[in-house]
Every structure is written in structure tokens, then in C-alpha cells.
JSON list of C-alpha atoms in Angstrom, two decimals:
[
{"chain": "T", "resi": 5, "resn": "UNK", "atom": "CA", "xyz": [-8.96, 13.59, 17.42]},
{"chain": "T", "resi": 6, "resn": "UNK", "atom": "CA", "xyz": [-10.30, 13.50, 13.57]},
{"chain": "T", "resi": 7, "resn": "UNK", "atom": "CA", "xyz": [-11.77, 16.84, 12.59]},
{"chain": "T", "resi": 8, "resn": "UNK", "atom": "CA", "xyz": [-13.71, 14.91, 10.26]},
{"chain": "T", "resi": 9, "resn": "UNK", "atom": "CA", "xyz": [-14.55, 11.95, 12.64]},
{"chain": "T", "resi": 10, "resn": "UNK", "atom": "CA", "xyz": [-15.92, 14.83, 15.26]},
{"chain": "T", "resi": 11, "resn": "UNK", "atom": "CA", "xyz": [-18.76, 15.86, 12.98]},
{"chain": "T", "resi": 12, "resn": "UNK", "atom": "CA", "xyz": [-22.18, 14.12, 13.40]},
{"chain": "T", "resi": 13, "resn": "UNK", "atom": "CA", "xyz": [-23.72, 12.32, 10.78]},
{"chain": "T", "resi": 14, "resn": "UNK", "atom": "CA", "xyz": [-27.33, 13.66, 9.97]},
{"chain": "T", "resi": 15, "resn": "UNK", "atom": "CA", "xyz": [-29.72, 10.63, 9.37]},
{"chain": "T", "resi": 16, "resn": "UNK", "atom": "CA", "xyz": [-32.23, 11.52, 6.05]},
{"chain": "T", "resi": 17, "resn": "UNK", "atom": "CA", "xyz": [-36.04, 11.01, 5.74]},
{"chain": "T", "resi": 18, "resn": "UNK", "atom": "CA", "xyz": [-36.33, 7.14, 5.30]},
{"chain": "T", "resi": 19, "resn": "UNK", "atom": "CA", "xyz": [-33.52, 5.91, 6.81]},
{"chain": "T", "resi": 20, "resn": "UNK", "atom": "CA", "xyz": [-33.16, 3.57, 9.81]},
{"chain": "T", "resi": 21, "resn": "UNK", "atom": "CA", "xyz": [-30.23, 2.73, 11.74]},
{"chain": "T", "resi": 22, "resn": "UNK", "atom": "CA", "xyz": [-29.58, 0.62, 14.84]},
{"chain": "T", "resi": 23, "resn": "UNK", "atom": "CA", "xyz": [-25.93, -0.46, 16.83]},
{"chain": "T", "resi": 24, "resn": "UNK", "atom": "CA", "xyz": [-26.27, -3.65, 18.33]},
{"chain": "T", "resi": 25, "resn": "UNK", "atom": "CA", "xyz": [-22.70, -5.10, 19.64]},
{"chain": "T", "resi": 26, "resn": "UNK", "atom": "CA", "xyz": [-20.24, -3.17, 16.88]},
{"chain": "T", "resi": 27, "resn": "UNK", "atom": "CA", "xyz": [-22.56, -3.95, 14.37]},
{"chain": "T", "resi": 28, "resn": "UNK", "atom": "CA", "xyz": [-24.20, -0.99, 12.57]},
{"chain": "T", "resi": 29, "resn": "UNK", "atom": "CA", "xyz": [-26.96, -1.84, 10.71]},
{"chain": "T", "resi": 30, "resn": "UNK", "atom": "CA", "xyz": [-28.07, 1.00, 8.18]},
{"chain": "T", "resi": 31, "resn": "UNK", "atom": "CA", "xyz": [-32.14, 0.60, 5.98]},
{"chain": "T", "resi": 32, "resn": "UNK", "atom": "CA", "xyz": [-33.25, 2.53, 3.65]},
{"chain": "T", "resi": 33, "resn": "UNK", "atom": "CA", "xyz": [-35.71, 2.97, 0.26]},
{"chain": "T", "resi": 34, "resn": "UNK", "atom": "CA", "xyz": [-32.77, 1.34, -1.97]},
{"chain": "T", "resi": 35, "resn": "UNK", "atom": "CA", "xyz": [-31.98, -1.57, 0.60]},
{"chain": "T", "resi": 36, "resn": "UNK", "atom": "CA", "xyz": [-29.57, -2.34, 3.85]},
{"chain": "T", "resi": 37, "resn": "UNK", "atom": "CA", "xyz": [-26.23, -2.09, 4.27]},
{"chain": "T", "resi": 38, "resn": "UNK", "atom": "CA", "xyz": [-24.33, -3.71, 7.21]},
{"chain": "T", "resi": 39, "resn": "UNK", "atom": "CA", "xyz": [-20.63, -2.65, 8.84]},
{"chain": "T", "resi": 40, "resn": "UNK", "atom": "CA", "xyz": [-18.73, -4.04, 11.91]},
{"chain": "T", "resi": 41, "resn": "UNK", "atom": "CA", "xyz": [-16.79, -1.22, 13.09]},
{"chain": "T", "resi": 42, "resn": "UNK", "atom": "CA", "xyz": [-13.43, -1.56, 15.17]},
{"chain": "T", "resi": 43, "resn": "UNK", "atom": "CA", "xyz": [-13.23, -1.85, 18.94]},
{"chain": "T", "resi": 44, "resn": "UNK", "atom": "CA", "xyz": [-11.31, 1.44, 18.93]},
{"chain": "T", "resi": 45, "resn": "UNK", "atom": "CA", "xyz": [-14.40, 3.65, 18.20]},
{"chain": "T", "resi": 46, "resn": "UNK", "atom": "CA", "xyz": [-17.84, 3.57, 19.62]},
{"chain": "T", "resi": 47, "resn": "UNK", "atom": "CA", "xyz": [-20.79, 4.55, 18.07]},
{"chain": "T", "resi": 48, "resn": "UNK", "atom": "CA", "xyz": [-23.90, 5.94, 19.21]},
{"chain": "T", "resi": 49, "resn": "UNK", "atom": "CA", "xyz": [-27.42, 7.26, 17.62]},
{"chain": "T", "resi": 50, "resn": "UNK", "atom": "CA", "xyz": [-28.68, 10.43, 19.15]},
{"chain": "T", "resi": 51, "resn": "UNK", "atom": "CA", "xyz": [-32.15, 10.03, 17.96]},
{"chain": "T", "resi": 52, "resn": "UNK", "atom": "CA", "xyz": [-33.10, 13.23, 19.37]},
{"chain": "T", "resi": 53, "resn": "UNK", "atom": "CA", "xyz": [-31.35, 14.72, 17.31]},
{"chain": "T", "resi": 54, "resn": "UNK", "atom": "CA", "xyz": [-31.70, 12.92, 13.87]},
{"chain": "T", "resi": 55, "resn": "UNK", "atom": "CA", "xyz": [-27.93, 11.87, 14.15]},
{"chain": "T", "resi": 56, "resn": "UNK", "atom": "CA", "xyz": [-25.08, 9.38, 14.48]},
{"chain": "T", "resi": 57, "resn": "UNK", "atom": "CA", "xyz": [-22.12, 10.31, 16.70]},
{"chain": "T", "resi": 58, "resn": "UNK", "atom": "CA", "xyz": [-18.60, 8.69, 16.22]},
{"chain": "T", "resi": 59, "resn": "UNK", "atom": "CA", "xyz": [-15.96, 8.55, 19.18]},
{"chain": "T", "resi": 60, "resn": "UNK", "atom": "CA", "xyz": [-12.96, 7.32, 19.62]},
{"chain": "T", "resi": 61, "resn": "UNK", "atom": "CA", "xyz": [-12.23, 5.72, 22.77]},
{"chain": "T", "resi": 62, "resn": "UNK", "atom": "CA", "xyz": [-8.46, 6.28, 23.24]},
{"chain": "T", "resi": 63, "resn": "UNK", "atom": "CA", "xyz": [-5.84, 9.12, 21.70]},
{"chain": "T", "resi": 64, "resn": "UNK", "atom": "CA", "xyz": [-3.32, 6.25, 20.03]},
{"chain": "T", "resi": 65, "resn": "UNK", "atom": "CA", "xyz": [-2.48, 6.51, 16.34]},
{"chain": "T", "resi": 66, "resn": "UNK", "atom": "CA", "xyz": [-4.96, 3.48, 15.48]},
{"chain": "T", "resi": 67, "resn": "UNK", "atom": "CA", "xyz": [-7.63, 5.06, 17.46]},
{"chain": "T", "resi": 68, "resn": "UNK", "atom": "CA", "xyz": [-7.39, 8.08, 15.41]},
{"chain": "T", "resi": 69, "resn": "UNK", "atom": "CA", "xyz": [-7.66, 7.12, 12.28]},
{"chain": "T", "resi": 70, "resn": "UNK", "atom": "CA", "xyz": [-10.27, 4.49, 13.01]},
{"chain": "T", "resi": 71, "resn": "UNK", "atom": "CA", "xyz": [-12.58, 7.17, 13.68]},
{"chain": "T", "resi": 72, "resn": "UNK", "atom": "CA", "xyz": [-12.17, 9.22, 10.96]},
{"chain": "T", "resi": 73, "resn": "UNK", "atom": "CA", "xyz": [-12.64, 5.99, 8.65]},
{"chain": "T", "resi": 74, "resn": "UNK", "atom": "CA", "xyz": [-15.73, 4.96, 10.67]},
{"chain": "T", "resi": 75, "resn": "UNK", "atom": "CA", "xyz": [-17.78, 8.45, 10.40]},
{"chain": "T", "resi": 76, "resn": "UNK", "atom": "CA", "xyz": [-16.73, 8.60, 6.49]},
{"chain": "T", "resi": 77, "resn": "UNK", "atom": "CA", "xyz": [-17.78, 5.08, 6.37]},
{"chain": "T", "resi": 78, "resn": "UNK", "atom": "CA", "xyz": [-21.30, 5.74, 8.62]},
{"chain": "T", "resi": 79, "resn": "UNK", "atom": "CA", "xyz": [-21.90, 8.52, 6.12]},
{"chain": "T", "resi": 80, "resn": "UNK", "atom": "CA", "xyz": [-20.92, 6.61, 3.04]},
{"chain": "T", "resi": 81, "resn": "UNK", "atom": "CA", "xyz": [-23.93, 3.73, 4.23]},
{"chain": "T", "resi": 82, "resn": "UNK", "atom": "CA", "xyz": [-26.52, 6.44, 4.51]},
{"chain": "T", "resi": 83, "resn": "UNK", "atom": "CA", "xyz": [-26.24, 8.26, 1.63]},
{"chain": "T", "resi": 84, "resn": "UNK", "atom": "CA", "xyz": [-26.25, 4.60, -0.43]},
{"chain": "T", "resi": 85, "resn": "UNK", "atom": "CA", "xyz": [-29.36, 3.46, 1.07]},
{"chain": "T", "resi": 86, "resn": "UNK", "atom": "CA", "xyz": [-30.79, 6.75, 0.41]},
{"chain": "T", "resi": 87, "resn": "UNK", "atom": "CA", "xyz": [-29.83, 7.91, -3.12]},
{"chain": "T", "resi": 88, "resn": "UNK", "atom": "CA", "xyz": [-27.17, 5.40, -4.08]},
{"chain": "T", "resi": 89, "resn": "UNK", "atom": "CA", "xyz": [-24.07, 5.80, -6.23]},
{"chain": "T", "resi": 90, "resn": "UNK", "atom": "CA", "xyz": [-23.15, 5.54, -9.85]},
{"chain": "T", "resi": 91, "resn": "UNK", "atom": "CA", "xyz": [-20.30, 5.35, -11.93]},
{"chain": "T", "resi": 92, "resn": "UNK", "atom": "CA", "xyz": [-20.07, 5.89, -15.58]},
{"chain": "T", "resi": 93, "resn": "UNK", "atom": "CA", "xyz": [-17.64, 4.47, -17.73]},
{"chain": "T", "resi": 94, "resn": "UNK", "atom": "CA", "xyz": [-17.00, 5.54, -21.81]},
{"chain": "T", "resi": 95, "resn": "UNK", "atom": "CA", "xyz": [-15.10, 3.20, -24.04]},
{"chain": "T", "resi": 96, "resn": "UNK", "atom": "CA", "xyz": [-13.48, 4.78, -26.79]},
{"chain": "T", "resi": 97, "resn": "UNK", "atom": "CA", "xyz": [-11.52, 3.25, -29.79]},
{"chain": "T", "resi": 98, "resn": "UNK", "atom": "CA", "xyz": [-12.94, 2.24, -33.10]},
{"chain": "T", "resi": 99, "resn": "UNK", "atom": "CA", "xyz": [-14.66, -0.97, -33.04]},
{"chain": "T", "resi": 100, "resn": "UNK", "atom": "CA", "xyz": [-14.28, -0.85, -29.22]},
{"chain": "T", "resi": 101, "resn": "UNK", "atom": "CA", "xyz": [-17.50, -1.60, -27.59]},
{"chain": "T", "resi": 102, "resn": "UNK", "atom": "CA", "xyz": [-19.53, -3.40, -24.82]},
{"chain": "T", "resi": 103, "resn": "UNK", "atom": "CA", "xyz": [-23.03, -5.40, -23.86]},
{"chain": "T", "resi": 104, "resn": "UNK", "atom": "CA", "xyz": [-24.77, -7.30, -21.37]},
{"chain": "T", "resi": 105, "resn": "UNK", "atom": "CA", "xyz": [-25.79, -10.31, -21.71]},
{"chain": "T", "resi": 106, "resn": "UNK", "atom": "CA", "xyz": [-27.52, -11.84, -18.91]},
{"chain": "T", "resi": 107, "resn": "UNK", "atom": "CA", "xyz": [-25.92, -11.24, -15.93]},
{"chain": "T", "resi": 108, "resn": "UNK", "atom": "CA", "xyz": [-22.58, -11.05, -17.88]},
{"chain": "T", "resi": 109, "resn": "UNK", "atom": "CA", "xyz": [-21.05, -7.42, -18.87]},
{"chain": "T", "resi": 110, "resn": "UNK", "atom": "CA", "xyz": [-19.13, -8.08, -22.31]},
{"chain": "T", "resi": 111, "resn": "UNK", "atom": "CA", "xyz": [-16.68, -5.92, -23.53]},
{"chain": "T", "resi": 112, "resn": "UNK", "atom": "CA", "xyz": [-14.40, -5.57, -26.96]},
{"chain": "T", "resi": 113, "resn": "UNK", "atom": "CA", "xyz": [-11.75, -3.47, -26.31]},
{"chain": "T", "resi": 114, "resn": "UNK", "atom": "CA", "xyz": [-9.00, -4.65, -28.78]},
{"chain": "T", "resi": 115, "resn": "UNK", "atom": "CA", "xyz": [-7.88, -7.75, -27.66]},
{"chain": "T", "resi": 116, "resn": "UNK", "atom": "CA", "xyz": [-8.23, -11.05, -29.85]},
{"chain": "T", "resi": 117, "resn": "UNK", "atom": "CA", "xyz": [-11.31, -12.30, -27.39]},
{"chain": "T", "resi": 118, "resn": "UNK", "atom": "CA", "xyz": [-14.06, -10.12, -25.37]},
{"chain": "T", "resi": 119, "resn": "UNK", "atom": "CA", "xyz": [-13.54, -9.52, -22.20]},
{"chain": "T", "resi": 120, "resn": "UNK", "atom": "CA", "xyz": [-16.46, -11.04, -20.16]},
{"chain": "T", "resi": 121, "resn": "UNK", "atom": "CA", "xyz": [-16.78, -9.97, -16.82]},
{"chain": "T", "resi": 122, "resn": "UNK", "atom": "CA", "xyz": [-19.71, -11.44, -14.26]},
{"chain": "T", "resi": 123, "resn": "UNK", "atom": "CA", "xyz": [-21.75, -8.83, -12.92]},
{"chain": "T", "resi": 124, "resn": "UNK", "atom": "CA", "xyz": [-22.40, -8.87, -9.23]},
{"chain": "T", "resi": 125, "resn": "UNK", "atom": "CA", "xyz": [-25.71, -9.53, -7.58]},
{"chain": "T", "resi": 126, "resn": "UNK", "atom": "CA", "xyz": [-25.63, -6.47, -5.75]},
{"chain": "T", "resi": 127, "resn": "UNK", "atom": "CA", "xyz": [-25.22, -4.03, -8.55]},
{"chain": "T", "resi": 128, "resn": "UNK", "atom": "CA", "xyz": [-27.17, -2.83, -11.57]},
{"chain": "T", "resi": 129, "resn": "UNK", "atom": "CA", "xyz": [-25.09, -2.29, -14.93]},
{"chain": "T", "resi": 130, "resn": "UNK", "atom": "CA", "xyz": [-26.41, -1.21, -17.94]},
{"chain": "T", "resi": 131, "resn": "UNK", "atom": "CA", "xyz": [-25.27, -0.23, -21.22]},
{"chain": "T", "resi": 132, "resn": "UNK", "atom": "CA", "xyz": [-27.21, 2.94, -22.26]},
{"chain": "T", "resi": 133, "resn": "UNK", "atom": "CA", "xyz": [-25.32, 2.01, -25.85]},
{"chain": "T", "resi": 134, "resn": "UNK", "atom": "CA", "xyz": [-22.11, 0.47, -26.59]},
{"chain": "T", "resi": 135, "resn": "UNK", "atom": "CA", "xyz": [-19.87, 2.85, -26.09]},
{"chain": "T", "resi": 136, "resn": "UNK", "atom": "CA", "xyz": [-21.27, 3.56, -22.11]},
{"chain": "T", "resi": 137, "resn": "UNK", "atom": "CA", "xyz": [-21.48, 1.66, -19.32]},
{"chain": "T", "resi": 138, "resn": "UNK", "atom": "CA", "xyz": [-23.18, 2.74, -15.99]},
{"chain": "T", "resi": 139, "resn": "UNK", "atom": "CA", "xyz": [-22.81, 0.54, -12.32]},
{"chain": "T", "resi": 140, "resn": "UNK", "atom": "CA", "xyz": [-25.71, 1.43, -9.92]},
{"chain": "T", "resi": 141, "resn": "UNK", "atom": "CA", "xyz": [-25.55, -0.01, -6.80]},
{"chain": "T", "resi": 142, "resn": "UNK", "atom": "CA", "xyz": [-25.83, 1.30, -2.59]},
{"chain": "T", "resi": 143, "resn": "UNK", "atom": "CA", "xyz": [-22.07, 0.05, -1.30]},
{"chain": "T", "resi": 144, "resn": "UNK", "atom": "CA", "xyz": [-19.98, 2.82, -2.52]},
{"chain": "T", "resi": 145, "resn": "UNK", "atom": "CA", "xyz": [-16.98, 0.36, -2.60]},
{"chain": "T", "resi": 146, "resn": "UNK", "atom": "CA", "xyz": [-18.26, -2.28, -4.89]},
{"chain": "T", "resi": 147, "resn": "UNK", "atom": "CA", "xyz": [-19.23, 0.58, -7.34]},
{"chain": "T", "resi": 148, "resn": "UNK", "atom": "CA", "xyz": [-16.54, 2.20, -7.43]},
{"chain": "T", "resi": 149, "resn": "UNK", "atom": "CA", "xyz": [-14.40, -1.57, -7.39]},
{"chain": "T", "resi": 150, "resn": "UNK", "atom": "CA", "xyz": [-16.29, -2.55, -10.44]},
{"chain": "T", "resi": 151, "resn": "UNK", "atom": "CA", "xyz": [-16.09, 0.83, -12.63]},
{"chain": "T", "resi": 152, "resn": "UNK", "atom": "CA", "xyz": [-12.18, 0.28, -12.06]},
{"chain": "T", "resi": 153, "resn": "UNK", "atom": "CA", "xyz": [-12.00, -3.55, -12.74]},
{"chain": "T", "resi": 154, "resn": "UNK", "atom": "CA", "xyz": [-13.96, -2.72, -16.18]},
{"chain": "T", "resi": 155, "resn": "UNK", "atom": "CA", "xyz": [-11.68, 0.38, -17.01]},
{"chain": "T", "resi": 156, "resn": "UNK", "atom": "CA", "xyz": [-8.36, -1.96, -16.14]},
{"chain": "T", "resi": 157, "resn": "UNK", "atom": "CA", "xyz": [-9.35, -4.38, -18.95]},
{"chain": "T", "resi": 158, "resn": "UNK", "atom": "CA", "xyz": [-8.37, -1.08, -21.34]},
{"chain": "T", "resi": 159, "resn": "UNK", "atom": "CA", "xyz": [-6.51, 1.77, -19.66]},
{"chain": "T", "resi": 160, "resn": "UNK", "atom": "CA", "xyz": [-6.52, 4.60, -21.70]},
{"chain": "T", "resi": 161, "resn": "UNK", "atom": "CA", "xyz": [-3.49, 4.47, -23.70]},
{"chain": "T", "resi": 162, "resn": "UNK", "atom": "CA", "xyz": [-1.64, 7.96, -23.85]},
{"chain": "T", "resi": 163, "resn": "UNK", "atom": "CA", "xyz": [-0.63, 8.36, -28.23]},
{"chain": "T", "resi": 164, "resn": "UNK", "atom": "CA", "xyz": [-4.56, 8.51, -28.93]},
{"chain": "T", "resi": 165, "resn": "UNK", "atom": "CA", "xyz": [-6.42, 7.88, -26.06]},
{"chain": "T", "resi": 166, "resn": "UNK", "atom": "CA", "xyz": [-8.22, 4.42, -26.73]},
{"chain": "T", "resi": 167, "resn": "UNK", "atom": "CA", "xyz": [-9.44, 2.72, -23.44]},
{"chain": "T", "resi": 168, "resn": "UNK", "atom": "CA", "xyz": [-11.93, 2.15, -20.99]},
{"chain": "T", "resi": 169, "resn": "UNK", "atom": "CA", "xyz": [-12.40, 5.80, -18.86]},
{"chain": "T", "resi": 170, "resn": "UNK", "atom": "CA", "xyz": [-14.56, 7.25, -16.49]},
{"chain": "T", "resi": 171, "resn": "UNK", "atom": "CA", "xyz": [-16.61, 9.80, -18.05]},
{"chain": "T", "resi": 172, "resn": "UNK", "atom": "CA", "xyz": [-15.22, 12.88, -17.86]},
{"chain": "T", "resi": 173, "resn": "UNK", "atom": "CA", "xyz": [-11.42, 11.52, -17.35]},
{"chain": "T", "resi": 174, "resn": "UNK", "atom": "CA", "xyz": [-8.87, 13.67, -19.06]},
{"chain": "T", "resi": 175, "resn": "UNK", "atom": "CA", "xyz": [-5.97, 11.31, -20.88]},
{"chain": "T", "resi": 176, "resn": "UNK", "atom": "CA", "xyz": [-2.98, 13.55, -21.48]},
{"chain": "T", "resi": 177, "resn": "UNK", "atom": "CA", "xyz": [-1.75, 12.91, -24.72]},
{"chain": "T", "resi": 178, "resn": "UNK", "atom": "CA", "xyz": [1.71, 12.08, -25.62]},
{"chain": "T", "resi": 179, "resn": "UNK", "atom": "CA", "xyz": [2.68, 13.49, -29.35]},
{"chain": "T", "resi": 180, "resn": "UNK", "atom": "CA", "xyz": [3.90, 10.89, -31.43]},
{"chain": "T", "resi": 181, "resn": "UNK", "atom": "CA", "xyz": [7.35, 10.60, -33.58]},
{"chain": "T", "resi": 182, "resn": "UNK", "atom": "CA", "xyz": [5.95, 13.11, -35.87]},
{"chain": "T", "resi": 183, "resn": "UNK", "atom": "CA", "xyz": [5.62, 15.61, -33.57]},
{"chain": "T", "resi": 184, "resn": "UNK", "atom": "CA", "xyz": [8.92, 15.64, -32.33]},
{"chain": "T", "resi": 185, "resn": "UNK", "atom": "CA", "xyz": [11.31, 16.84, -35.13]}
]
């Protein structure tokens, strides 16, 4: 059994959530978020009790993970439609720098062209100034799979730390040739 998988899953103020044939269907203030889970777990709303309960319906390997990955997942879809997630990206480098334009996230980040990546439907990016870039959205996963397709146009290179980062990322710096007589 998952330790993690065991725990219940409060439901907040706001939030609705039904299971109707392995389909979990999760609404909230910031929108709806849907999930088929696997046939190895069952889950079940205790609406008594405000919660969502996760079980897994055999002891094999599969099972077990399964129902770890479907309570973190459960959780993940009511804390999006509830508060939502964020990522925030900082591009540093001189002359490095990035824009929206329509529904099209721009970037310069040292290459001969900009980098011009479509923003989803789903999401909400904006660029509080050039050098910052925040993705809004409810789905956890295409957050956090946007933040790192923008940041791998521009890793953060390691001599002096020019890139696309998450803010607060620490880039160890190499020294240089200088440095190393």
C-alpha cells in the first residue's frame, strides 16, 4: 500500500467533484479539470466527510504505484481548480528578452531569429516586462510543461549564467581560463 495514496484528499469550499465510470470529473471557481484513472484503483467521494478516498484494488507492483499517482493526481486537480498554479521564468543575458504578441510568446535569447512559441488555449502568459515571464493556468502539468519548453530554448549556460531560468534557480558557475592558473 502507498503511504501517500492512503491519505484522503480534503475537498475545499467551491469545489465539486463527481466519479462516473473511471472518470473523475473535478469544478471549481478557475474552471474543470477531467482525469480517467486506471482500472487498478477505485475511487470514491465520502461526501460526509468533505473527502476523496483512493484504493487500490489488488497488492501487485502496478497496483501500487497507480494509487499513489492517482491520490497525488486527485489532489493536484483540486488545488488547480481552486487556486491554480504558476510558474515564473527570468531571462537573463544582455539584449536577451521576451513579448507576447497575440497569442504568440516571443523570445530573443541569442540566437540569429526569435524564438516564437504558440501559447496554449488553456494557459495565461504574461510578460510583467521583458526580462519575466509568468504561465497561469489550473493543469499543473501543462504549466509546469510550458515553463520548461520556454527555459529549453536557453538553458542557463554555466561560464556566466545567460539563459532562460526559473526564478529563483541557482546556476553554478564554472570559472573560466583565467581562473585557473
Amino acid at each position: 500500500m502507498s503511504r501517500l495514496g492512503k491519505k484522503p484528499v480534503a475537498i475545499p469550499e467551491k469545489v465539486t467533484i463527481s466519479v462516473a465510470d473511471r472518470v473523475i470529473n473535478v469544478e471549481g471557481p478557475l474552471g474543470k479539470l477531467t482525469y480517467e484513472h486506471r482500472p487498478e484503483v477505485t475511487v470514491t467521494v465520502n461526501s460526509d466527510a468533505n473527502e476523496v478516498v483512493v484504493s487500490a484494488n489488488s497488492e501487485t507492483r502496478d497496483a501500487k504505484s497507480f494509487h499513489g499517482l492517482t491520490r497525488a493526481l486527485v489532489a493536484n486537480m483540486m488545488e488547480g481548480v481552486s487556486k491554480g498554479y504558476e510558474k515564473r521564468l527570468e531571462i537573463v543575458g544582455v539584449g536577451y528578452l521576451a513579448a507576447i504578441a497575440g497569442d504568440v510568446l516571443q523570445m530573443r535569447v541569442g540566437y540569429a531569429n526569435e524564438i516564437h512559441k504558440k501559447i496554449p488555449a488553456d494557459l495565461t502568459v504574461t510578460c510583467p516586462d521583458q526580462t519575466h515571464i509568468l504561465v497561469k493556468g489550473i493543469n499543473k502539468q501543462r504549466v509546469g510543461q510550458f515553463a520548461a519548453e520556454c527555459r529549453s530554448a536557453r538553458k542557463p549556460e554555466p561560464y556566466k549564467g545567460k539563459g532562460v531560468r526559473y526564478q529563483g534557480e541557482q546556476v553554478k558557475l564554472k570559472p573560466g581560463k583565467a581562473a585557473s592558473k
